[in-house]
Amino acid sequence: MPAREEETTDATAAMIRQLAPVCSACGTTIVGHKYSEVGSAFHRSNLVEIFTAIKAREWSRIRDIHEFDPMKDVAMAFAVAGPHEGGILLAVKNPFELYETDELYMAEVLSAQEMDELTAQVSGDAWKPL
């Protein structure tokens, strides 16, 4: 009999698989990779900060921005790692409206060094399977 955790579906993993079915770093299916949320924002100033930090590869700045309001559209940043060097960083719009769909804002391919620097900012137990 499967454990309770195995019976539940990870909605975030399903959303990532739908928005980015192929890993931009290795060109294969994203299934078998892992992800971790590294930041989230809904205030305009923090949205600008997250996107600026992504472009500048300033991972600690992204990690420090974690805000959520169930009544607001939220931009979420996810690191995706696979069985290869490098990885990707996805910025996703998670809408408040029930019938509005998630939207991929940005997908940045990260070099092995960039991914190492990013994963150093993320605790080992924060990674979840895709």
PDB file of N, CA and C in Angstrom, residues 58-116:
ATOM      1  N   GLU A  58      21.933  37.340  -8.872  1.00  0.00           N
ATOM      2  CA  GLU A  58      22.147  37.617  -7.456  1.00  0.00           C
ATOM      3  C   GLU A  58      21.152  36.792  -6.643  1.00  0.00           C
ATOM      4  N   TRP A  59      21.521  35.547  -6.416  1.00  0.00           N
ATOM      5  CA  TRP A  59      20.613  34.552  -5.850  1.00  0.00           C
ATOM      6  C   TRP A  59      20.194  34.889  -4.428  1.00  0.00           C
ATOM      7  N   SER A  60      21.063  35.452  -3.626  1.00  0.00           N
ATOM      8  CA  SER A  60      20.676  35.758  -2.246  1.00  0.00           C
ATOM      9  C   SER A  60      19.593  36.833  -2.205  1.00  0.00           C
ATOM     10  N   ARG A  61      19.598  37.757  -3.158  1.00  0.00           N
ATOM     11  CA  ARG A  61      18.538  38.771  -3.221  1.00  0.00           C
ATOM     12  C   ARG A  61      17.194  38.114  -3.506  1.00  0.00           C
ATOM     13  N   ILE A  62      17.179  37.139  -4.403  1.00  0.00           N
ATOM     14  CA  ILE A  62      15.929  36.437  -4.724  1.00  0.00           C
ATOM     15  C   ILE A  62      15.458  35.650  -3.509  1.00  0.00           C
ATOM     16  N   ARG A  63      16.380  34.973  -2.885  1.00  0.00           N
ATOM     17  CA  ARG A  63      16.041  34.127  -1.733  1.00  0.00           C
ATOM     18  C   ARG A  63      15.424  34.932  -0.598  1.00  0.00           C
ATOM     19  N   ASP A  64      15.817  36.195  -0.473  1.00  0.00           N
ATOM     20  CA  ASP A  64      15.316  37.031   0.612  1.00  0.00           C
ATOM     21  C   ASP A  64      13.903  37.563   0.375  1.00  0.00           C
ATOM     22  N   ILE A  65      13.360  37.390  -0.820  1.00  0.00           N
ATOM     23  CA  ILE A  65      12.017  37.898  -1.127  1.00  0.00           C
ATOM     24  C   ILE A  65      11.045  36.725  -1.180  1.00  0.00           C
ATOM     25  N   HIS A  66      10.275  36.583  -0.144  1.00  0.00           N
ATOM     26  CA  HIS A  66       9.242  35.542  -0.075  1.00  0.00           C
ATOM     27  C   HIS A  66       7.982  36.177   0.484  1.00  0.00           C
ATOM     28  N   GLU A  67       7.109  36.588  -0.406  1.00  0.00           N
ATOM     29  CA  GLU A  67       5.835  37.135   0.056  1.00  0.00           C
ATOM     30  C   GLU A  67       4.717  36.446  -0.707  1.00  0.00           C
ATOM     31  N   PHE A  68       3.598  36.304  -0.036  1.00  0.00           N
ATOM     32  CA  PHE A  68       2.455  35.632  -0.646  1.00  0.00           C
ATOM     33  C   PHE A  68       1.181  36.224  -0.073  1.00  0.00           C
ATOM     34  N   ASP A  69       0.205  36.397  -0.920  1.00  0.00           N
ATOM     35  CA  ASP A  69      -1.121  36.829  -0.505  1.00  0.00           C
ATOM     36  C   ASP A  69      -2.100  36.058  -1.392  1.00  0.00           C
ATOM     37  N   PRO A  70      -2.955  35.240  -0.808  1.00  0.00           N
ATOM     38  CA  PRO A  70      -3.861  34.431  -1.624  1.00  0.00           C
ATOM     39  C   PRO A  70      -4.854  35.257  -2.445  1.00  0.00           C
ATOM     40  N   MET A  71      -4.919  36.550  -2.177  1.00  0.00           N
ATOM     41  CA  MET A  71      -5.836  37.421  -2.912  1.00  0.00           C
ATOM     42  C   MET A  71      -5.126  38.247  -3.986  1.00  0.00           C
ATOM     43  N   LYS A  72      -3.874  37.907  -4.301  1.00  0.00           N
ATOM     44  CA  LYS A  72      -3.072  38.652  -5.277  1.00  0.00           C
ATOM     45  C   LYS A  72      -2.416  37.699  -6.272  1.00  0.00           C
ATOM     46  N   ASP A  73      -2.155  38.204  -7.487  1.00  0.00           N
ATOM     47  CA  ASP A  73      -1.312  37.482  -8.430  1.00  0.00           C
ATOM     48  C   ASP A  73       0.106  37.491  -7.869  1.00  0.00           C
ATOM     49  N   VAL A  74       0.791  36.372  -7.957  1.00  0.00           N
ATOM     50  CA  VAL A  74       2.131  36.249  -7.406  1.00  0.00           C
ATOM     51  C   VAL A  74       3.090  35.777  -8.493  1.00  0.00           C
ATOM     52  N   ALA A  75       4.281  36.359  -8.531  1.00  0.00           N
ATOM     53  CA  ALA A  75       5.354  35.847  -9.377  1.00  0.00           C
ATOM     54  C   ALA A  75       6.224  34.965  -8.497  1.00  0.00           C
ATOM     55  N   MET A  76       6.500  33.764  -8.987  1.00  0.00           N
ATOM     56  CA  MET A  76       7.290  32.805  -8.219  1.00  0.00           C
ATOM     57  C   MET A  76       8.513  32.411  -9.037  1.00  0.00           C
ATOM     58  N   ALA A  77       9.648  32.287  -8.369  1.00  0.00           N
ATOM     59  CA  ALA A  77      10.882  31.862  -9.023  1.00  0.00           C
ATOM     60  C   ALA A  77      11.220  30.452  -8.551  1.00  0.00           C
ATOM     61  N   PHE A  78      11.479  29.567  -9.525  1.00  0.00           N
ATOM     62  CA  PHE A  78      11.813  28.172  -9.229  1.00  0.00           C
ATOM     63  C   PHE A  78      13.143  27.813  -9.863  1.00  0.00           C
ATOM     64  N   ALA A  79      14.010  27.174  -9.091  1.00  0.00           N
ATOM     65  CA  ALA A  79      15.233  26.591  -9.631  1.00  0.00           C
ATOM     66  C   ALA A  79      14.903  25.159 -10.022  1.00  0.00           C
ATOM     67  N   VAL A  80      15.405  24.738 -11.186  1.00  0.00           N
ATOM     68  CA  VAL A  80      15.205  23.366 -11.649  1.00  0.00           C
ATOM     69  C   VAL A  80      16.572  22.761 -11.943  1.00  0.00           C
ATOM     70  N   ALA A  81      16.852  21.621 -11.308  1.00  0.00           N
ATOM     71  CA  ALA A  81      18.117  20.916 -11.492  1.00  0.00           C
ATOM     72  C   ALA A  81      17.830  19.525 -12.023  1.00  0.00           C
ATOM     73  N   GLY A  82      18.752  19.015 -12.791  1.00  0.00           N
ATOM     74  CA  GLY A  82      18.581  17.678 -13.350  1.00  0.00           C
ATOM     75  C   GLY A  82      19.838  16.856 -13.171  1.00  0.00           C
ATOM     76  N   PRO A  83      19.855  15.686 -13.806  1.00  0.00           N
ATOM     77  CA  PRO A  83      21.031  14.819 -13.721  1.00  0.00           C
ATOM     78  C   PRO A  83      22.103  15.273 -14.716  1.00  0.00           C
ATOM     79  N   HIS A  84      22.422  16.559 -14.665  1.00  0.00           N
ATOM     80  CA  HIS A  84      23.386  17.175 -15.586  1.00  0.00           C
ATOM     81  C   HIS A  84      23.943  18.424 -14.929  1.00  0.00           C
ATOM     82  N   GLU A  85      24.968  18.996 -15.517  1.00  0.00           N
ATOM     83  CA  GLU A  85      25.491  20.262 -15.020  1.00  0.00           C
ATOM     84  C   GLU A  85      24.552  21.383 -15.414  1.00  0.00           C
ATOM     85  N   GLY A  86      24.603  22.470 -14.673  1.00  0.00           N
ATOM     86  CA  GLY A  86      23.747  23.610 -14.980  1.00  0.00           C
ATOM     87  C   GLY A  86      22.315  23.340 -14.566  1.00  0.00           C
ATOM     88  N   GLY A  87      21.440  24.218 -14.991  1.00  0.00           N
ATOM     89  CA  GLY A  87      20.033  24.078 -14.659  1.00  0.00           C
ATOM     90  C   GLY A  87      19.252  25.207 -15.279  1.00  0.00           C
ATOM     91  N   ILE A  88      18.040  25.410 -14.782  1.00  0.00           N
ATOM     92  CA  ILE A  88      17.220  26.510 -15.276  1.00  0.00           C
ATOM     93  C   ILE A  88      16.549  27.212 -14.095  1.00  0.00           C
ATOM     94  N   LEU A  89      16.226  28.462 -14.319  1.00  0.00           N
ATOM     95  CA  LEU A  89      15.462  29.227 -13.356  1.00  0.00           C
ATOM     96  C   LEU A  89      14.202  29.695 -14.070  1.00  0.00           C
ATOM     97  N   LEU A  90      13.051  29.353 -13.501  1.00  0.00           N
ATOM     98  CA  LEU A  90      11.766  29.709 -14.089  1.00  0.00           C
ATOM     99  C   LEU A  90      11.090  30.781 -13.251  1.00  0.00           C
ATOM    100  N   ALA A  91      10.562  31.799 -13.907  1.00  0.00           N
ATOM    101  CA  ALA A  91       9.731  32.801 -13.243  1.00  0.00           C
ATOM    102  C   ALA A  91       8.312  32.601 -13.759  1.00  0.00           C
ATOM    103  N   VAL A  92       7.383  32.360 -12.851  1.00  0.00           N
ATOM    104  CA  VAL A  92       6.021  31.960 -13.195  1.00  0.00           C
ATOM    105  C   VAL A  92       5.014  32.896 -12.540  1.00  0.00           C
ATOM    106  N   LYS A  93       4.001  33.281 -13.290  1.00  0.00           N
ATOM    107  CA  LYS A  93       2.877  34.030 -12.715  1.00  0.00           C
ATOM    108  C   LYS A  93       1.872  33.022 -12.189  1.00  0.00           C
ATOM    109  N   ASN A  94       1.559  33.134 -10.913  1.00  0.00           N
ATOM    110  CA  ASN A  94       0.560  32.296 -10.277  1.00  0.00           C
ATOM    111  C   ASN A  94      -0.626  33.205  -9.962  1.00  0.00           C
ATOM    112  N   PRO A  95      -1.691  33.143 -10.771  1.00  0.00           N
ATOM    113  CA  PRO A  95      -2.789  34.098 -10.630  1.00  0.00           C
ATOM    114  C   PRO A  95      -3.726  33.803  -9.457  1.00  0.00           C
ATOM    115  N   PHE A  96      -4.318  34.867  -8.979  1.00  0.00           N
ATOM    116  CA  PHE A  96      -5.318  34.769  -7.927  1.00  0.00           C
ATOM    117  C   PHE A  96      -6.621  34.186  -8.474  1.00  0.00           C
ATOM    118  N   GLU A  97      -7.022  34.616  -9.658  1.00  0.00           N
ATOM    119  CA  GLU A  97      -8.296  34.181 -10.239  1.00  0.00           C
ATOM    120  C   GLU A  97      -8.299  32.675 -10.476  1.00  0.00           C
ATOM    121  N   LEU A  98      -9.325  32.021 -10.019  1.00  0.00           N
ATOM    122  CA  LEU A  98      -9.426  30.571 -10.088  1.00  0.00           C
ATOM    123  C   LEU A  98      -9.324  30.027 -11.509  1.00  0.00           C
ATOM    124  N   TYR A  99      -9.948  30.685 -12.472  1.00  0.00           N
ATOM    125  CA  TYR A  99      -9.996  30.149 -13.835  1.00  0.00           C
ATOM    126  C   TYR A  99      -8.921  30.721 -14.749  1.00  0.00           C
ATOM    127  N   GLU A 100      -8.029  31.539 -14.203  1.00  0.00           N
ATOM    128  CA  GLU A 100      -6.905  32.048 -14.974  1.00  0.00           C
ATOM    129  C   GLU A 100      -5.760  31.051 -14.839  1.00  0.00           C
ATOM    130  N   THR A 101      -5.024  30.827 -15.902  1.00  0.00           N
ATOM    131  CA  THR A 101      -3.959  29.823 -15.869  1.00  0.00           C
ATOM    132  C   THR A 101      -2.618  30.434 -15.477  1.00  0.00           C
ATOM    133  N   ASP A 102      -1.743  29.579 -14.961  1.00  0.00           N
ATOM    134  CA  ASP A 102      -0.377  29.989 -14.666  1.00  0.00           C
ATOM    135  C   ASP A 102       0.301  30.367 -15.981  1.00  0.00           C
ATOM    136  N   GLU A 103       1.298  31.232 -15.885  1.00  0.00           N
ATOM    137  CA  GLU A 103       1.971  31.715 -17.086  1.00  0.00           C
ATOM    138  C   GLU A 103       3.479  31.755 -16.842  1.00  0.00           C
ATOM    139  N   LEU A 104       4.234  31.247 -17.803  1.00  0.00           N
ATOM    140  CA  LEU A 104       5.689  31.288 -17.712  1.00  0.00           C
ATOM    141  C   LEU A 104       6.169  32.654 -18.176  1.00  0.00           C
ATOM    142  N   TYR A 105       6.764  33.420 -17.268  1.00  0.00           N
ATOM    143  CA  TYR A 105       7.292  34.748 -17.593  1.00  0.00           C
ATOM    144  C   TYR A 105       8.680  34.653 -18.201  1.00  0.00           C
ATOM    145  N   MET A 106       9.510  33.766 -17.639  1.00  0.00           N
ATOM    146  CA  MET A 106      10.922  33.730 -18.006  1.00  0.00           C
ATOM    147  C   MET A 106      11.501  32.353 -17.711  1.00  0.00           C
ATOM    148  N   ALA A 107      12.393  31.892 -18.587  1.00  0.00           N
ATOM    149  CA  ALA A 107      13.145  30.657 -18.356  1.00  0.00           C
ATOM    150  C   ALA A 107      14.603  30.960 -18.682  1.00  0.00           C
ATOM    151  N   GLU A 108      15.432  30.982 -17.668  1.00  0.00           N
ATOM    152  CA  GLU A 108      16.848  31.302 -17.826  1.00  0.00           C
ATOM    153  C   GLU A 108      17.678  30.027 -17.685  1.00  0.00           C
ATOM    154  N   VAL A 109      18.504  29.733 -18.686  1.00  0.00           N
ATOM    155  CA  VAL A 109      19.427  28.603 -18.595  1.00  0.00           C
ATOM    156  C   VAL A 109      20.619  29.052 -17.764  1.00  0.00           C
ATOM    157  N   LEU A 110      20.986  28.229 -16.800  1.00  0.00           N
ATOM    158  CA  LEU A 110      22.077  28.556 -15.888  1.00  0.00           C
ATOM    159  C   LEU A 110      23.281  27.659 -16.154  1.00  0.00           C
ATOM    160  N   SER A 111      24.462  28.251 -16.165  1.00  0.00           N
ATOM    161  CA  SER A 111      25.696  27.483 -16.317  1.00  0.00           C
ATOM    162  C   SER A 111      25.905  26.635 -15.064  1.00  0.00           C
ATOM    163  N   ALA A 112      26.879  25.729 -15.132  1.00  0.00           N
ATOM    164  CA  ALA A 112      27.180  24.886 -13.976  1.00  0.00           C
ATOM    165  C   ALA A 112      27.579  25.750 -12.779  1.00  0.00           C
ATOM    166  N   GLN A 113      28.371  26.783 -13.002  1.00  0.00           N
ATOM    167  CA  GLN A 113      28.788  27.657 -11.910  1.00  0.00           C
ATOM    168  C   GLN A 113      27.608  28.423 -11.333  1.00  0.00           C
ATOM    169  N   GLU A 114      26.743  28.968 -12.193  1.00  0.00           N
ATOM    170  CA  GLU A 114      25.566  29.693 -11.718  1.00  0.00           C
ATOM    171  C   GLU A 114      24.651  28.774 -10.916  1.00  0.00           C
ATOM    172  N   MET A 115      24.477  27.558 -11.382  1.00  0.00           N
ATOM    173  CA  MET A 115      23.605  26.614 -10.678  1.00  0.00           C
ATOM    174  C   MET A 115      24.211  26.228  -9.332  1.00  0.00           C
ATOM    175  N   ASP A 116      25.537  26.046  -9.287  1.00  0.00           N
ATOM    176  CA  ASP A 116      26.195  25.737  -8.014  1.00  0.00           C
ATOM    177  C   ASP A 116      25.996  26.873  -7.013  1.00  0.00           C
TER     178      ASP A 116
END
